Every structure is written in structure tokens, then in C-alpha cells.
Amino acid sequence: AWGTAWAAAGIAVIHVAHPGADAAVYAPPASAVRARVAAATSLAAQVARIGDIGFVLDRVAAGGHEGACDLARLDLTRLGVAGHSIGAWTAAVLAGQRLPGGANFADPRVRAAIGFSPSAPASIDAATAFAPVTIPFLSITGSDDGLAADRAAPFHAMPAGGKYLLVFAGADHLVLSGAFSRAPRPADDHVTAVAGAATTAFWMATLGDGRRDWRGDLRPMLAAGDSIEEK
């Protein structure tokens, strides 16, 4: 849903599938899912996903064509990265989040980032981990998205300046992925419409000319119980 909204606004979108951290993790048999999830969330696997993004960006920078896409049309001076859940961790690390031991994999080409259902690290103090994130960062979560305090922790731990937290009443973890398969929930249509509009406006403000008041445009769209914070 998010890629569709962004592309409709004229933004080039690249979806990256990481082997070992895709839909195959949850494929039958159910008895193997726990082990696959553990492997996908290991530090080594997460660092490998960061490398995947760097590879893709290097490939785009090299120009040429990828299928029917002329890579020379893409403007790497206006690059953002976004992800959901594990992908939100990847986006935060590329934006500057420090890893246990002090490792930093920030990519200077990334100018703004969005984390859908982000989370605080378990083995390092959140303030220490997120202190190096100085680029604009939009965190998005919901009241039914697991532990609300954990999902909001990255926003609160990041330094002030271009940081935003959008919380949807009734939104769960799956709807925030933008591509989910489960029984419909009351908040789904609202979350999909508003998150698509909000993230598109955020990209335009941070990667475009920066003159649009995207928060002012967003607030009339929020439902009762929704909120947006900024610092």
C-alpha cells in the first residue's frame, strides 16, 4: 500500500526482498517458524540486510537499466529508506542507529527515513543507540501494535530536530506493514489512507523543497484517538 501511494505521487520506489526474512519465514510447517524467526532476527542476519540495501544503492548509482527501468532517472541526492518491523530496524540503522558494541552502519546517502512499527534495542540503552540519528525520521505505530512504549521508544530517544511519531488508534502490527492477510479490522481503511498520505507528504517535505507543512495537512485527517508528536 505504501509503495503504491508513493509511486502515485511520482516517487521512485524500490522494494527489497531479503532471503531468510521474507514471507518464507512463516511458510509451513508451523513447527519451523520459531526457528526461522530467531534466525531472521539475529544480529548477523540484520547486518546482512543492511548490506543488501547498500548493494542496491550501489547498483542504482551505477546507472544503466534494470529491466524496463532507466536507473539514470533516479535522483540519489533525494534518497529515503523505510521499513516495517524488522525493516524499521534496518531503516533506523541506515539512518544512524548505533548497534551493540558501538558499530554504526549509517549510509550518508540516506536523507530521511520512516519506521513502521519500530522498536527499541534490547541490549543497548535506547538513548545511546539512537543518539546518532540526526536526519528526519518518522515513526509510525498503533495502539494495538504490541507494546506501545517499545514502539514509541525510538522517537523519544532520538535527538530533537525533524523527528515525528504518528500513532493510530486501533492499528495493529499487520496493517502497518501495508500488505497483510487477515480478517478486516475497523481501523484498517483509515490507517491505510492516512498513513499513505502522511508518508508521501513526509517524503515530499524532507526530500523535496521542504516548504510544505505536512503536519498541518495531516492533522485534519486524524481520527479520534490518533496523535502526532514532533520534536
mmCIF file of C-alpha atoms in Angstrom:
data_model
loop_
_atom_site.group_PDB
_atom_site.id
_atom_site.type_symbol
_atom_site.label_atom_id
_atom_site.label_comp_id
_atom_site.label_asym_id
_atom_site.label_seq_id
_atom_site.Cartn_x
_atom_site.Cartn_y
_atom_site.Cartn_z
ATOM 1 C CA ALA A 1 0.000 0.000 0.000
ATOM 2 C CA TRP A 2 2.784 2.423 0.859
ATOM 3 C CA GLY A 3 4.744 1.822 -2.325
ATOM 4 C CA THR A 4 1.596 2.348 -4.372
ATOM 5 C CA ALA A 5 0.879 5.665 -2.653
ATOM 6 C CA TRP A 6 4.441 6.905 -3.125
ATOM 7 C CA ALA A 7 4.667 5.871 -6.761
ATOM 8 C CA ALA A 8 1.342 7.588 -7.475
ATOM 9 C CA ALA A 9 2.972 10.819 -6.253
ATOM 10 C CA GLY A 10 5.873 10.408 -8.675
ATOM 11 C CA ILE A 11 8.351 8.873 -6.226
ATOM 12 C CA ALA A 12 10.506 6.016 -7.484
ATOM 13 C CA VAL A 13 10.096 3.016 -5.164
ATOM 14 C CA ILE A 14 12.411 0.020 -4.825
ATOM 15 C CA HIS A 15 11.162 -2.906 -2.737
ATOM 16 C CA VAL A 16 13.963 -5.078 -1.385
ATOM 17 C CA ALA A 17 13.268 -8.722 -0.516
ATOM 18 C CA HIS A 18 15.786 -10.244 1.882
ATOM 19 C CA PRO A 19 16.152 -14.052 1.709
ATOM 20 C CA GLY A 20 15.504 -15.503 5.140
ATOM 21 C CA ALA A 21 13.429 -12.524 6.257
ATOM 22 C CA ASP A 22 10.541 -12.661 3.804
ATOM 23 C CA ALA A 23 7.195 -14.469 3.667
ATOM 24 C CA ALA A 24 9.027 -17.801 3.590
ATOM 25 C CA VAL A 25 9.736 -17.358 7.310
ATOM 26 C CA TYR A 26 6.081 -18.106 8.041
ATOM 27 C CA ALA A 27 5.589 -20.896 5.500
ATOM 28 C CA PRO A 28 4.581 -24.375 6.689
ATOM 29 C CA PRO A 29 5.401 -26.330 8.695
ATOM 30 C CA ALA A 30 4.393 -24.237 11.677
ATOM 31 C CA SER A 31 6.851 -26.115 13.855
ATOM 32 C CA ALA A 32 9.734 -24.471 11.960
ATOM 33 C CA VAL A 33 8.510 -20.883 12.216
ATOM 34 C CA ARG A 34 10.011 -20.148 15.630
ATOM 35 C CA ALA A 35 13.487 -21.175 14.478
ATOM 36 C CA ARG A 36 13.158 -19.178 11.253
ATOM 37 C CA VAL A 37 12.100 -16.071 13.153
ATOM 38 C CA ALA A 38 15.067 -16.458 15.500
ATOM 39 C CA ALA A 39 17.417 -16.727 12.535
ATOM 40 C CA ALA A 40 15.839 -13.727 10.793
ATOM 41 C CA THR A 41 16.188 -11.536 13.878
ATOM 42 C CA SER A 42 19.768 -12.489 14.714
ATOM 43 C CA LEU A 43 22.297 -9.666 14.636
ATOM 44 C CA ALA A 44 24.192 -11.333 11.785
ATOM 45 C CA ALA A 45 21.052 -11.555 9.650
ATOM 46 C CA GLN A 46 20.127 -7.962 10.376
ATOM 47 C CA VAL A 47 23.595 -6.719 9.445
ATOM 48 C CA ALA A 48 23.334 -8.728 6.224
ATOM 49 C CA ARG A 49 20.109 -6.886 5.375
ATOM 50 C CA ILE A 50 21.902 -3.572 5.811
ATOM 51 C CA GLY A 51 24.434 -4.829 3.294
ATOM 52 C CA ASP A 52 21.607 -5.695 0.906
ATOM 53 C CA ILE A 53 20.427 -2.080 0.935
ATOM 54 C CA GLY A 54 23.945 -0.808 0.311
ATOM 55 C CA PHE A 55 24.263 -3.202 -2.619
ATOM 56 C CA VAL A 56 21.007 -1.960 -4.131
ATOM 57 C CA LEU A 57 22.044 1.676 -3.762
ATOM 58 C CA ASP A 58 25.415 0.947 -5.361
ATOM 59 C CA ARG A 59 23.638 -0.788 -8.236
ATOM 60 C CA VAL A 60 21.330 2.178 -8.764
ATOM 61 C CA ALA A 61 24.265 4.602 -8.636
ATOM 62 C CA ALA A 62 25.992 2.618 -11.365
ATOM 63 C CA GLY A 63 23.197 3.594 -13.767
ATOM 64 C CA GLY A 64 22.131 1.574 -16.756
ATOM 65 C CA HIS A 65 18.865 -0.290 -16.964
ATOM 66 C CA GLU A 66 17.191 -2.793 -14.667
ATOM 67 C CA GLY A 67 14.534 -4.396 -16.834
ATOM 68 C CA ALA A 68 12.440 -1.548 -18.236
ATOM 69 C CA CYS A 69 13.648 0.906 -15.585
ATOM 70 C CA ASP A 70 16.218 3.513 -16.572
ATOM 71 C CA LEU A 71 18.211 3.858 -13.363
ATOM 72 C CA ALA A 72 19.668 7.150 -14.549
ATOM 73 C CA ARG A 73 16.250 8.728 -13.872
ATOM 74 C CA LEU A 74 16.607 8.126 -10.125
ATOM 75 C CA ASP A 75 17.942 11.004 -8.044
ATOM 76 C CA LEU A 76 20.276 9.653 -5.360
ATOM 77 C CA THR A 77 20.599 13.109 -3.812
ATOM 78 C CA ARG A 78 16.998 12.695 -2.578
ATOM 79 C CA LEU A 79 17.020 9.220 -1.093
ATOM 80 C CA GLY A 80 14.845 7.898 1.720
ATOM 81 C CA VAL A 81 14.564 4.453 3.289
ATOM 82 C CA ALA A 82 11.555 2.885 5.005
ATOM 83 C CA GLY A 83 10.719 -0.439 6.577
ATOM 84 C CA HIS A 84 8.226 -2.304 8.732
ATOM 85 C CA SER A 85 9.100 -4.155 11.949
ATOM 86 C CA ILE A 86 12.468 -5.799 11.200
ATOM 87 C CA GLY A 87 12.635 -3.460 8.218
ATOM 88 C CA ALA A 88 12.129 -0.492 10.545
ATOM 89 C CA TRP A 89 15.247 -1.620 12.388
ATOM 90 C CA THR A 90 17.120 -1.672 9.071
ATOM 91 C CA ALA A 91 15.875 1.828 8.247
ATOM 92 C CA ALA A 92 16.920 3.147 11.666
ATOM 93 C CA VAL A 93 20.409 1.655 11.403
ATOM 94 C CA LEU A 94 20.900 3.140 7.944
ATOM 95 C CA ALA A 95 19.756 6.445 9.466
ATOM 96 C CA GLY A 96 22.426 6.183 12.171
ATOM 97 C CA GLN A 97 21.214 3.902 14.968
ATOM 98 C CA ARG A 98 24.221 2.558 16.862
ATOM 99 C CA LEU A 99 24.498 -1.219 17.337
ATOM 100 C CA PRO A 100 25.701 -3.089 20.435
ATOM 101 C CA GLY A 101 29.423 -2.581 20.715
ATOM 102 C CA GLY A 102 29.199 0.835 19.075
ATOM 103 C CA ALA A 103 29.082 -0.267 15.431
ATOM 104 C CA ASN A 104 27.480 2.273 13.118
ATOM 105 C CA PHE A 105 26.311 1.464 9.597
ATOM 106 C CA ALA A 106 24.762 4.836 8.722
ATOM 107 C CA ASP A 107 24.641 5.446 4.978
ATOM 108 C CA PRO A 108 25.289 9.135 4.186
ATOM 109 C CA ARG A 109 23.199 8.811 1.030
ATOM 110 C CA VAL A 110 20.034 8.388 3.125
ATOM 111 C CA ARG A 111 18.462 11.793 3.822
ATOM 112 C CA ALA A 112 15.238 10.742 5.583
ATOM 113 C CA ALA A 113 13.688 7.567 6.970
ATOM 114 C CA ILE A 114 10.373 6.046 8.020
ATOM 115 C CA GLY A 115 9.931 3.250 10.545
ATOM 116 C CA PHE A 116 6.604 1.417 10.595
ATOM 117 C CA SER A 117 6.397 -0.418 13.955
ATOM 118 C CA PRO A 118 9.950 0.443 15.069
ATOM 119 C CA SER A 119 11.386 -0.927 18.291
ATOM 120 C CA ALA A 120 13.996 -0.164 20.908
ATOM 121 C CA PRO A 121 17.117 -2.345 21.102
ATOM 122 C CA ALA A 122 17.185 -4.975 23.829
ATOM 123 C CA SER A 123 20.911 -4.989 24.567
ATOM 124 C CA ILE A 124 21.864 -1.307 24.437
ATOM 125 C CA ASP A 125 20.437 1.810 26.046
ATOM 126 C CA ALA A 126 17.947 3.466 23.685
ATOM 127 C CA ALA A 127 19.391 6.961 24.142
ATOM 128 C CA THR A 128 22.850 5.660 23.295
ATOM 129 C CA ALA A 129 21.585 3.686 20.321
ATOM 130 C CA PHE A 130 19.552 6.456 18.717
ATOM 131 C CA ALA A 131 21.712 9.490 19.541
ATOM 132 C CA PRO A 132 23.448 9.447 16.132
ATOM 133 C CA VAL A 133 20.132 9.624 14.191
ATOM 134 C CA THR A 134 20.183 13.236 13.040
ATOM 135 C CA ILE A 135 18.238 13.009 9.770
ATOM 136 C CA PRO A 136 14.431 13.400 9.638
ATOM 137 C CA PHE A 137 12.744 10.242 10.939
ATOM 138 C CA LEU A 138 9.024 9.407 11.041
ATOM 139 C CA SER A 139 7.963 6.613 13.431
ATOM 140 C CA ILE A 140 4.501 5.099 12.891
ATOM 141 C CA THR A 141 2.730 2.738 15.286
ATOM 142 C CA GLY A 142 -0.722 1.932 16.647
ATOM 143 C CA SER A 143 -2.453 1.349 19.947
ATOM 144 C CA ASP A 144 -2.677 -2.398 19.152
ATOM 145 C CA ASP A 145 0.867 -2.675 17.784
ATOM 146 C CA GLY A 146 2.389 -4.778 20.560
ATOM 147 C CA LEU A 147 3.978 -2.837 23.405
ATOM 148 C CA ALA A 148 3.174 0.807 22.682
ATOM 149 C CA ALA A 149 6.004 2.109 24.846
ATOM 150 C CA ASP A 150 8.527 -0.008 22.956
ATOM 151 C CA ARG A 151 7.284 1.195 19.552
ATOM 152 C CA ALA A 152 7.443 4.840 20.672
ATOM 153 C CA ALA A 153 10.870 4.477 22.299
ATOM 154 C CA PRO A 154 12.923 5.256 19.171
ATOM 155 C CA PHE A 155 11.151 8.597 18.721
ATOM 156 C CA HIS A 156 11.672 9.577 22.347
ATOM 157 C CA ALA A 157 15.334 8.509 22.299
ATOM 158 C CA MET A 158 16.311 10.255 19.059
ATOM 159 C CA PRO A 159 17.716 13.784 19.267
ATOM 160 C CA ALA A 160 15.316 16.630 18.510
ATOM 161 C CA GLY A 161 15.086 18.018 15.015
ATOM 162 C CA GLY A 162 12.881 16.512 12.333
ATOM 163 C CA LYS A 163 11.584 13.607 14.445
ATOM 164 C CA TYR A 164 7.922 12.589 14.344
ATOM 165 C CA LEU A 165 5.696 9.967 15.958
ATOM 166 C CA LEU A 166 2.349 9.096 14.357
ATOM 167 C CA VAL A 167 0.096 6.802 16.402
ATOM 168 C CA PHE A 168 -3.155 5.341 15.073
ATOM 169 C CA ALA A 169 -5.925 4.280 17.435
ATOM 170 C CA GLY A 170 -6.803 0.636 16.812
ATOM 171 C CA ALA A 171 -3.967 -0.056 14.378
ATOM 172 C CA ASP A 172 -2.217 -3.384 14.824
ATOM 173 C CA HIS A 173 1.165 -4.656 13.665
ATOM 174 C CA LEU A 174 -0.089 -6.194 10.425
ATOM 175 C CA VAL A 175 -1.945 -3.226 8.948
ATOM 176 C CA LEU A 176 1.207 -1.148 9.354
ATOM 177 C CA SER A 177 3.043 -3.500 7.013
ATOM 178 C CA GLY A 178 0.972 -2.153 4.129
ATOM 179 C CA ALA A 179 0.442 -5.689 2.836
ATOM 180 C CA PHE A 180 -1.427 -8.035 5.135
ATOM 181 C CA SER A 181 -3.706 -11.053 5.012
ATOM 182 C CA ARG A 182 -6.133 -11.375 7.899
ATOM 183 C CA ALA A 183 -9.749 -10.586 8.765
ATOM 184 C CA PRO A 184 -10.526 -6.865 8.329
ATOM 185 C CA ARG A 185 -10.393 -4.619 11.392
ATOM 186 C CA PRO A 186 -12.316 -1.347 11.871
ATOM 187 C CA ALA A 187 -9.247 0.898 11.655
ATOM 188 C CA ASP A 188 -7.724 -0.678 8.536
ATOM 189 C CA ASP A 189 -9.124 1.600 5.815
ATOM 190 C CA HIS A 190 -8.412 4.740 7.818
ATOM 191 C CA VAL A 191 -4.854 3.682 8.642
ATOM 192 C CA THR A 192 -4.110 2.730 5.050
ATOM 193 C CA ALA A 193 -5.421 6.009 3.636
ATOM 194 C CA VAL A 194 -3.883 8.333 6.206
ATOM 195 C CA ALA A 195 -0.531 6.557 6.508
ATOM 196 C CA GLY A 196 -0.184 6.609 2.731
ATOM 197 C CA ALA A 197 -0.919 10.317 2.606
ATOM 198 C CA ALA A 198 1.222 11.147 5.645
ATOM 199 C CA THR A 199 4.294 9.273 4.464
ATOM 200 C CA THR A 200 4.012 10.693 0.978
ATOM 201 C CA ALA A 201 3.826 14.205 2.424
ATOM 202 C CA PHE A 202 6.795 13.451 4.708
ATOM 203 C CA TRP A 203 8.896 12.352 1.719
ATOM 204 C CA MET A 204 7.924 15.446 -0.228
ATOM 205 C CA ALA A 205 8.806 17.716 2.684
ATOM 206 C CA THR A 206 12.136 16.079 3.552
ATOM 207 C CA LEU A 207 13.346 15.050 0.102
ATOM 208 C CA GLY A 208 11.634 17.761 -1.926
ATOM 209 C CA ASP A 209 11.770 21.507 -1.428
ATOM 210 C CA GLY A 210 10.907 21.296 2.285
ATOM 211 C CA ARG A 211 8.376 24.108 2.140
ATOM 212 C CA ARG A 212 5.161 22.159 2.702
ATOM 213 C CA ASP A 213 3.665 21.999 6.218
ATOM 214 C CA TRP A 214 2.871 18.299 6.010
ATOM 215 C CA ARG A 215 1.881 18.050 9.700
ATOM 216 C CA GLY A 216 -0.681 20.807 9.255
ATOM 217 C CA ASP A 217 -2.136 18.993 6.269
ATOM 218 C CA LEU A 218 -2.217 15.726 8.222
ATOM 219 C CA ARG A 219 -3.943 16.807 11.420
ATOM 220 C CA PRO A 220 -7.461 17.232 9.904
ATOM 221 C CA MET A 221 -7.211 13.644 8.633
ATOM 222 C CA LEU A 222 -6.612 12.119 12.069
ATOM 223 C CA ALA A 223 -9.424 10.224 13.794
ATOM 224 C CA ALA A 224 -10.350 10.320 17.461
ATOM 225 C CA GLY A 225 -7.551 8.719 19.428
ATOM 226 C CA ASP A 226 -4.913 9.256 16.726
ATOM 227 C CA SER A 227 -1.984 11.523 17.530
ATOM 228 C CA ILE A 228 1.147 13.035 16.057
ATOM 229 C CA GLU A 229 4.115 14.333 18.029
ATOM 230 C CA GLU A 230 7.151 16.170 16.764
ATOM 231 C CA LYS A 231 10.393 17.437 18.182
#
